[in-house]
Amino acid sequence: GAVVSQHPSRVICKSGTSVKIECRSLDFQATTMFWYRQFPKQSLMLMATSNEGSKATYEQGVEKDKFLINHASLTLSTLTVTSAHPEDSSFYICSASKVDRARDQPQHFGDGTRLSIL
Amino acid sequence: AQSVTQLDSHVSVSEGTPVLLRCNYSSSYSPSLFWYVQHPNKGLQLLLKYTSAATLVKGINGFEAEFKKSETSFHLTKPSAHMSDAAEYFCVVSDGSSNTGKLIFGQGTTLQVKP
């Protein structure tokens, strides 16, 4: 159990395009989902914490108008990169926790989305 | 504040030999610790977790880790490396200061397995 599906796995698009990435928990309810960004050969950088039915909490330095997060249901969170530019090219990964606000619960990760902006 | 330090950015072993990936943590709280593995262009897979139960934690694929409070360490080991173990490994501590479930990641250790 605890499968997280992320779609699409890869996106290549022109500068100025908005791109939506979906993160779904397939076999459990996820009240909390997390969005990360990973640069080559580096660790994961938390962008925002997404709670179902409320506004996302963004980490310092992450533009909330640039990276729109919606967590409309207990199994789906979306990240929209608005008006993407080449510097937004990266590997984006989502994760989900089974239980709300439980620090000892592991997060379950999607397979990531490789975003390339031309 | 919590932090995690992975002491080696790169570890190279021969197939069939033991693996040791080192991790030290700093935490003001009783920590929850995790090891995740990431294969190229993939998400992270949970190997094992420590949550204040047994100090020796057994995980998947033959990996295990020992929580040593006196040394603030949570090193990952495997008796015999397999070629498929080549990947990036992350030691992770849960941010106990906020109870939001946020994770704090180490910088990662690349494990190379030579035939």
PDB file of C-alpha atoms in Angstrom:
ATOM      1  CA  GLY A   1       0.000   0.000   0.000  1.00  0.00           C
ATOM      2  CA  ALA A   2       0.822   3.727   0.081  1.00  0.00           C
ATOM      3  CA  VAL A   3       1.244   4.339  -3.614  1.00  0.00           C
ATOM      4  CA  VAL A   4       1.621   7.880  -4.895  1.00  0.00           C
ATOM      5  CA  SER A   5       1.178   8.538  -8.587  1.00  0.00           C
ATOM      6  CA  GLN A   6       2.618  11.645 -10.214  1.00  0.00           C
ATOM      7  CA  HIS A   7       1.752  12.765 -13.714  1.00  0.00           C
ATOM      8  CA  PRO A   8       3.179  13.618 -16.161  1.00  0.00           C
ATOM      9  CA  SER A   9       6.603  12.062 -15.749  1.00  0.00           C
ATOM     10  CA  ARG A  10       8.163  14.411 -18.258  1.00  0.00           C
ATOM     11  CA  VAL A  11       7.192  17.716 -19.814  1.00  0.00           C
ATOM     12  CA  ILE A  12       8.967  19.715 -22.486  1.00  0.00           C
ATOM     13  CA  CYS A  13       7.395  23.020 -23.388  1.00  0.00           C
ATOM     14  CA  LYS A  14       8.067  26.531 -24.582  1.00  0.00           C
ATOM     15  CA  SER A  15       8.844  29.474 -22.358  1.00  0.00           C
ATOM     16  CA  GLY A  16       5.710  31.235 -21.163  1.00  0.00           C
ATOM     17  CA  THR A  17       3.614  28.082 -20.970  1.00  0.00           C
ATOM     18  CA  SER A  18       1.860  27.092 -17.760  1.00  0.00           C
ATOM     19  CA  VAL A  19       2.332  23.492 -16.705  1.00  0.00           C
ATOM     20  CA  LYS A  20       0.183  21.485 -14.313  1.00  0.00           C
ATOM     21  CA  ILE A  21       1.547  18.497 -12.406  1.00  0.00           C
ATOM     22  CA  GLU A  22      -0.774  16.103 -10.603  1.00  0.00           C
ATOM     23  CA  CYS A  23      -0.051  14.099  -7.493  1.00  0.00           C
ATOM     24  CA  ARG A  24      -2.468  11.374  -6.452  1.00  0.00           C
ATOM     25  CA  SER A  25      -2.521   9.018  -3.494  1.00  0.00           C
ATOM     26  CA  LEU A  26      -3.943   5.849  -5.015  1.00  0.00           C
ATOM     27  CA  ASP A  27      -4.749   3.678  -2.020  1.00  0.00           C
ATOM     28  CA  PHE A  28      -4.912   6.015   0.948  1.00  0.00           C
ATOM     29  CA  GLN A  29      -6.218   9.401   1.948  1.00  0.00           C
ATOM     30  CA  ALA A  30      -3.612  12.092   2.215  1.00  0.00           C
ATOM     31  CA  THR A  31      -4.576  15.136   4.220  1.00  0.00           C
ATOM     32  CA  THR A  32      -1.076  16.506   3.749  1.00  0.00           C
ATOM     33  CA  MET A  33       0.967  16.520   0.571  1.00  0.00           C
ATOM     34  CA  PHE A  34       4.364  18.054  -0.038  1.00  0.00           C
ATOM     35  CA  TRP A  35       5.983  19.473  -3.154  1.00  0.00           C
ATOM     36  CA  TYR A  36       9.730  19.354  -3.640  1.00  0.00           C
ATOM     37  CA  ARG A  37      12.164  20.563  -6.229  1.00  0.00           C
ATOM     38  CA  GLN A  38      15.415  18.777  -6.912  1.00  0.00           C
ATOM     39  CA  PHE A  39      18.349  20.145  -8.860  1.00  0.00           C
ATOM     40  CA  PRO A  40      20.884  17.762 -10.439  1.00  0.00           C
ATOM     41  CA  LYS A  41      23.104  16.000  -7.952  1.00  0.00           C
ATOM     42  CA  GLN A  42      21.412  17.766  -5.051  1.00  0.00           C
ATOM     43  CA  SER A  43      19.027  16.934  -2.275  1.00  0.00           C
ATOM     44  CA  LEU A  44      15.318  17.710  -2.236  1.00  0.00           C
ATOM     45  CA  MET A  45      14.199  21.238  -1.491  1.00  0.00           C
ATOM     46  CA  LEU A  46      10.760  21.591   0.066  1.00  0.00           C
ATOM     47  CA  MET A  47       8.674  24.122  -1.828  1.00  0.00           C
ATOM     48  CA  ALA A  48       5.360  23.935  -0.028  1.00  0.00           C
ATOM     49  CA  THR A  49       3.101  21.921   2.240  1.00  0.00           C
ATOM     50  CA  SER A  50      -0.378  21.313   0.932  1.00  0.00           C
ATOM     51  CA  ASN A  51      -3.307  20.570   3.212  1.00  0.00           C
ATOM     52  CA  GLU A  52      -6.649  19.433   1.860  1.00  0.00           C
ATOM     53  CA  GLY A  53      -9.191  22.207   1.793  1.00  0.00           C
ATOM     54  CA  SER A  54      -6.856  24.984   2.841  1.00  0.00           C
ATOM     55  CA  LYS A  55      -4.180  27.195   1.378  1.00  0.00           C
ATOM     56  CA  ALA A  56      -0.736  25.783   0.904  1.00  0.00           C
ATOM     57  CA  THR A  57       2.115  26.853   3.153  1.00  0.00           C
ATOM     58  CA  TYR A  58       5.079  27.963   1.081  1.00  0.00           C
ATOM     59  CA  GLU A  59       8.693  27.828   2.166  1.00  0.00           C
ATOM     60  CA  GLN A  60      10.710  30.991   2.287  1.00  0.00           C
ATOM     61  CA  GLY A  61      11.837  32.128  -1.132  1.00  0.00           C
ATOM     62  CA  VAL A  62       9.198  30.184  -3.075  1.00  0.00           C
ATOM     63  CA  GLU A  63       6.894  32.411  -5.107  1.00  0.00           C
ATOM     64  CA  LYS A  64       3.321  31.378  -4.424  1.00  0.00           C
ATOM     65  CA  ASP A  65       2.037  33.192  -7.504  1.00  0.00           C
ATOM     66  CA  LYS A  66       4.535  31.321  -9.624  1.00  0.00           C
ATOM     67  CA  PHE A  67       3.898  27.888  -8.159  1.00  0.00           C
ATOM     68  CA  LEU A  68       0.166  27.474  -7.620  1.00  0.00           C
ATOM     69  CA  ILE A  69      -0.859  24.577  -5.421  1.00  0.00           C
ATOM     70  CA  ASN A  70      -4.335  23.178  -5.113  1.00  0.00           C
ATOM     71  CA  HIS A  71      -5.338  20.337  -2.808  1.00  0.00           C
ATOM     72  CA  ALA A  72      -8.993  19.934  -3.588  1.00  0.00           C
ATOM     73  CA  SER A  73      -9.501  16.384  -2.363  1.00  0.00           C
ATOM     74  CA  LEU A  74      -7.949  13.866  -0.003  1.00  0.00           C
ATOM     75  CA  THR A  75      -6.291  12.078  -2.908  1.00  0.00           C
ATOM     76  CA  LEU A  76      -5.218  14.841  -5.275  1.00  0.00           C
ATOM     77  CA  SER A  77      -2.893  17.810  -5.149  1.00  0.00           C
ATOM     78  CA  THR A  78      -1.762  19.800  -8.160  1.00  0.00           C
ATOM     79  CA  LEU A  79       1.192  22.079  -8.762  1.00  0.00           C
ATOM     80  CA  THR A  80       0.916  24.585 -11.580  1.00  0.00           C
ATOM     81  CA  VAL A  81       4.059  26.317 -12.750  1.00  0.00           C
ATOM     82  CA  THR A  82       2.716  29.520 -14.251  1.00  0.00           C
ATOM     83  CA  SER A  83       4.399  31.217 -17.197  1.00  0.00           C
ATOM     84  CA  ALA A  84       7.329  28.856 -16.963  1.00  0.00           C
ATOM     85  CA  HIS A  85      10.801  30.009 -17.949  1.00  0.00           C
ATOM     86  CA  PRO A  86      14.034  28.063 -18.481  1.00  0.00           C
ATOM     87  CA  GLU A  87      15.130  28.663 -14.893  1.00  0.00           C
ATOM     88  CA  ASP A  88      12.062  26.718 -13.761  1.00  0.00           C
ATOM     89  CA  SER A  89      13.411  23.607 -15.436  1.00  0.00           C
ATOM     90  CA  SER A  90      13.924  21.017 -12.733  1.00  0.00           C
ATOM     91  CA  PHE A  91      12.772  17.729 -11.264  1.00  0.00           C
ATOM     92  CA  TYR A  92       9.608  18.181  -9.208  1.00  0.00           C
ATOM     93  CA  ILE A  93       8.565  15.510  -6.719  1.00  0.00           C
ATOM     94  CA  CYS A  94       5.461  15.220  -4.604  1.00  0.00           C
ATOM     95  CA  SER A  95       4.888  13.182  -1.492  1.00  0.00           C
ATOM     96  CA  ALA A  96       1.979  12.368   0.742  1.00  0.00           C
ATOM     97  CA  SER A  97       1.459  11.386   4.349  1.00  0.00           C
ATOM     98  CA  LYS A  98      -1.255   8.975   5.420  1.00  0.00           C
ATOM     99  CA  VAL A  99      -2.039  10.692   8.667  1.00  0.00           C
ATOM    100  CA  ASP A 100      -2.453  14.365   9.264  1.00  0.00           C
ATOM    101  CA  ARG A 101       0.268  16.114  11.268  1.00  0.00           C
ATOM    102  CA  ALA A 102       2.039  12.966  12.424  1.00  0.00           C
ATOM    103  CA  ARG A 103       5.749  13.561  12.515  1.00  0.00           C
ATOM    104  CA  ASP A 104       6.727   9.923  12.728  1.00  0.00           C
ATOM    105  CA  GLN A 105       4.732   8.897   9.703  1.00  0.00           C
ATOM    106  CA  PRO A 106       6.840   8.422   6.579  1.00  0.00           C
ATOM    107  CA  GLN A 107       6.110  10.318   3.450  1.00  0.00           C
ATOM    108  CA  HIS A 108       5.397   8.344   0.306  1.00  0.00           C
ATOM    109  CA  PHE A 109       6.830   9.793  -2.872  1.00  0.00           C
ATOM    110  CA  GLY A 110       5.722  10.001  -6.451  1.00  0.00           C
ATOM    111  CA  ASP A 111       8.150   9.213  -9.259  1.00  0.00           C
ATOM    112  CA  GLY A 112       8.727  12.860 -10.050  1.00  0.00           C
ATOM    113  CA  THR A 113       8.197  15.102 -13.062  1.00  0.00           C
ATOM    114  CA  ARG A 114      11.074  16.245 -15.227  1.00  0.00           C
ATOM    115  CA  LEU A 115      10.187  19.725 -16.449  1.00  0.00           C
ATOM    116  CA  SER A 116      12.198  21.193 -19.301  1.00  0.00           C
ATOM    117  CA  ILE A 117      11.431  24.706 -20.509  1.00  0.00           C
ATOM    118  CA  LEU A 118      12.873  25.654 -23.874  1.00  0.00           C
TER     119      LEU A 118
ATOM    120  CA  ALA B   1      16.738  22.866  15.388  1.00  0.00           C
ATOM    121  CA  GLN B   2      16.951  19.623  13.511  1.00  0.00           C
ATOM    122  CA  SER B   3      19.640  18.853  10.994  1.00  0.00           C
ATOM    123  CA  VAL B   4      21.093  15.861   9.207  1.00  0.00           C
ATOM    124  CA  THR B   5      24.639  15.325   7.980  1.00  0.00           C
ATOM    125  CA  GLN B   6      25.566  12.545   5.636  1.00  0.00           C
ATOM    126  CA  LEU B   7      29.262  12.131   6.098  1.00  0.00           C
ATOM    127  CA  ASP B   8      30.077  10.774   2.657  1.00  0.00           C
ATOM    128  CA  SER B   9      28.889  12.241  -0.619  1.00  0.00           C
ATOM    129  CA  HIS B  10      30.062   9.193  -2.530  1.00  0.00           C
ATOM    130  CA  VAL B  11      30.682   5.583  -1.480  1.00  0.00           C
ATOM    131  CA  SER B  12      32.044   2.905  -3.771  1.00  0.00           C
ATOM    132  CA  VAL B  13      31.967  -0.811  -2.929  1.00  0.00           C
ATOM    133  CA  SER B  14      32.418  -4.048  -4.783  1.00  0.00           C
ATOM    134  CA  GLU B  15      29.478  -6.343  -5.324  1.00  0.00           C
ATOM    135  CA  GLY B  16      29.131  -8.765  -2.447  1.00  0.00           C
ATOM    136  CA  THR B  17      30.957  -6.586   0.081  1.00  0.00           C
ATOM    137  CA  PRO B  18      29.355  -4.723   2.992  1.00  0.00           C
ATOM    138  CA  VAL B  19      27.797  -1.299   2.650  1.00  0.00           C
ATOM    139  CA  LEU B  20      28.038   1.466   5.245  1.00  0.00           C
ATOM    140  CA  LEU B  21      26.405   4.841   4.673  1.00  0.00           C
ATOM    141  CA  ARG B  22      26.941   7.233   7.540  1.00  0.00           C
ATOM    142  CA  CYS B  23      24.477   9.710   8.945  1.00  0.00           C
ATOM    143  CA  ASN B  24      24.570  11.993  11.971  1.00  0.00           C
ATOM    144  CA  TYR B  25      21.636  14.009  13.160  1.00  0.00           C
ATOM    145  CA  SER B  26      20.946  16.891  15.465  1.00  0.00           C
ATOM    146  CA  SER B  27      17.579  17.209  17.119  1.00  0.00           C
ATOM    147  CA  SER B  28      16.104  18.953  20.112  1.00  0.00           C
ATOM    148  CA  TYR B  29      13.308  16.411  20.162  1.00  0.00           C
ATOM    149  CA  SER B  30      13.105  12.652  20.223  1.00  0.00           C
ATOM    150  CA  PRO B  31      13.731  12.224  16.518  1.00  0.00           C
ATOM    151  CA  SER B  32      11.983  10.217  13.871  1.00  0.00           C
ATOM    152  CA  LEU B  33      14.581   9.136  11.350  1.00  0.00           C
ATOM    153  CA  PHE B  34      14.265   7.641   7.898  1.00  0.00           C
ATOM    154  CA  TRP B  35      16.421   6.337   5.102  1.00  0.00           C
ATOM    155  CA  TYR B  36      15.175   6.737   1.544  1.00  0.00           C
ATOM    156  CA  VAL B  37      16.668   5.513  -1.724  1.00  0.00           C
ATOM    157  CA  GLN B  38      16.360   7.253  -5.075  1.00  0.00           C
ATOM    158  CA  HIS B  39      17.154   5.615  -8.378  1.00  0.00           C
ATOM    159  CA  PRO B  40      17.893   7.856 -11.388  1.00  0.00           C
ATOM    160  CA  ASN B  41      14.929   9.958 -12.505  1.00  0.00           C
ATOM    161  CA  LYS B  42      12.697   8.374  -9.898  1.00  0.00           C
ATOM    162  CA  GLY B  43      11.033   9.420  -6.691  1.00  0.00           C
ATOM    163  CA  LEU B  44      12.140   8.281  -3.267  1.00  0.00           C
ATOM    164  CA  GLN B  45      11.447   4.875  -1.796  1.00  0.00           C
ATOM    165  CA  LEU B  46      11.356   4.329   1.949  1.00  0.00           C
ATOM    166  CA  LEU B  47      13.983   1.842   3.103  1.00  0.00           C
ATOM    167  CA  LEU B  48      13.327   1.992   6.826  1.00  0.00           C
ATOM    168  CA  LYS B  49      12.283   4.229   9.676  1.00  0.00           C
ATOM    169  CA  TYR B  50      13.109   4.712  13.350  1.00  0.00           C
ATOM    170  CA  THR B  51      10.404   6.027  15.638  1.00  0.00           C
ATOM    171  CA  SER B  52      11.658   5.381  19.193  1.00  0.00           C
ATOM    172  CA  ALA B  53      10.984   1.656  19.250  1.00  0.00           C
ATOM    173  CA  ALA B  54      13.821  -0.825  18.692  1.00  0.00           C
ATOM    174  CA  THR B  55      17.162   0.859  18.062  1.00  0.00           C
ATOM    175  CA  LEU B  56      18.101  -1.646  15.364  1.00  0.00           C
ATOM    176  CA  VAL B  57      15.738  -1.160  12.485  1.00  0.00           C
ATOM    177  CA  LYS B  58      15.408  -3.625   9.655  1.00  0.00           C
ATOM    178  CA  GLY B  59      14.264  -2.388   6.292  1.00  0.00           C
ATOM    179  CA  ILE B  60      13.653  -3.635   2.800  1.00  0.00           C
ATOM    180  CA  ASN B  61      16.196  -5.230   0.477  1.00  0.00           C
ATOM    181  CA  GLY B  62      18.430  -6.372   3.336  1.00  0.00           C
ATOM    182  CA  PHE B  63      19.211  -2.910   4.667  1.00  0.00           C
ATOM    183  CA  GLU B  64      19.229  -2.047   8.328  1.00  0.00           C
ATOM    184  CA  ALA B  65      20.163   0.917  10.477  1.00  0.00           C
ATOM    185  CA  GLU B  66      21.061   1.371  14.115  1.00  0.00           C
ATOM    186  CA  PHE B  67      19.977   4.381  16.136  1.00  0.00           C
ATOM    187  CA  LYS B  68      22.704   5.409  18.560  1.00  0.00           C
ATOM    188  CA  LYS B  69      21.610   8.282  20.739  1.00  0.00           C
ATOM    189  CA  SER B  70      24.998   8.690  22.420  1.00  0.00           C
ATOM    190  CA  GLU B  71      26.636   9.176  19.041  1.00  0.00           C
ATOM    191  CA  THR B  72      23.654  10.920  17.419  1.00  0.00           C
ATOM    192  CA  SER B  73      24.067   8.551  14.514  1.00  0.00           C
ATOM    193  CA  PHE B  74      21.792   6.508  12.283  1.00  0.00           C
ATOM    194  CA  HIS B  75      24.107   4.679   9.910  1.00  0.00           C
ATOM    195  CA  LEU B  76      22.715   2.484   7.147  1.00  0.00           C
ATOM    196  CA  THR B  77      24.268  -0.913   6.513  1.00  0.00           C
ATOM    197  CA  LYS B  78      23.875  -3.956   4.311  1.00  0.00           C
ATOM    198  CA  PRO B  79      25.978  -7.124   4.620  1.00  0.00           C
ATOM    199  CA  SER B  80      26.398  -7.718   0.905  1.00  0.00           C
ATOM    200  CA  ALA B  81      25.984  -5.153  -1.854  1.00  0.00           C
ATOM    201  CA  HIS B  82      24.117  -5.956  -5.033  1.00  0.00           C
ATOM    202  CA  MET B  83      24.465  -4.164  -8.337  1.00  0.00           C
ATOM    203  CA  SER B  84      20.868  -2.998  -8.048  1.00  0.00           C
ATOM    204  CA  ASP B  85      21.736  -1.119  -4.841  1.00  0.00           C
ATOM    205  CA  ALA B  86      23.559   1.542  -6.849  1.00  0.00           C
ATOM    206  CA  ALA B  87      21.525   4.686  -6.226  1.00  0.00           C
ATOM    207  CA  GLU B  88      21.301   7.875  -4.189  1.00  0.00           C
ATOM    208  CA  TYR B  89      20.536   7.466  -0.486  1.00  0.00           C
ATOM    209  CA  PHE B  90      19.057  10.109   1.769  1.00  0.00           C
ATOM    210  CA  CYS B  91      19.061  10.191   5.548  1.00  0.00           C
ATOM    211  CA  VAL B  92      16.065  12.162   6.752  1.00  0.00           C
ATOM    212  CA  VAL B  93      14.798  13.481  10.081  1.00  0.00           C
ATOM    213  CA  SER B  94      11.278  14.601  10.773  1.00  0.00           C
ATOM    214  CA  ASP B  95      10.943  18.231  11.804  1.00  0.00           C
ATOM    215  CA  GLY B  96       9.639  17.733  15.323  1.00  0.00           C
ATOM    216  CA  SER B  97       9.411  21.445  15.993  1.00  0.00           C
ATOM    217  CA  SER B  98       6.269  21.961  13.973  1.00  0.00           C
ATOM    218  CA  ASN B  99       4.371  18.662  13.862  1.00  0.00           C
ATOM    219  CA  THR B 100       3.553  19.355  10.235  1.00  0.00           C
ATOM    220  CA  GLY B 101       5.292  16.223   9.077  1.00  0.00           C
ATOM    221  CA  LYS B 102       7.971  18.224   7.274  1.00  0.00           C
ATOM    222  CA  LEU B 103      11.164  16.351   6.566  1.00  0.00           C
ATOM    223  CA  ILE B 104      14.733  17.557   6.737  1.00  0.00           C
ATOM    224  CA  PHE B 105      16.986  15.866   4.199  1.00  0.00           C
ATOM    225  CA  GLY B 106      20.658  15.116   4.252  1.00  0.00           C
ATOM    226  CA  GLN B 107      22.638  16.014   1.178  1.00  0.00           C
ATOM    227  CA  GLY B 108      22.607  12.455  -0.073  1.00  0.00           C
ATOM    228  CA  THR B 109      25.183   9.728  -0.605  1.00  0.00           C
ATOM    229  CA  THR B 110      25.765   8.221  -4.006  1.00  0.00           C
ATOM    230  CA  LEU B 111      26.407   4.505  -3.731  1.00  0.00           C
ATOM    231  CA  GLN B 112      28.413   2.977  -6.545  1.00  0.00           C
ATOM    232  CA  VAL B 113      28.593  -0.815  -6.761  1.00  0.00           C
ATOM    233  CA  LYS B 114      31.400  -2.247  -8.846  1.00  0.00           C
ATOM    234  CA  PRO B 115      31.206  -5.717 -10.379  1.00  0.00           C
TER     235      PRO B 115
END
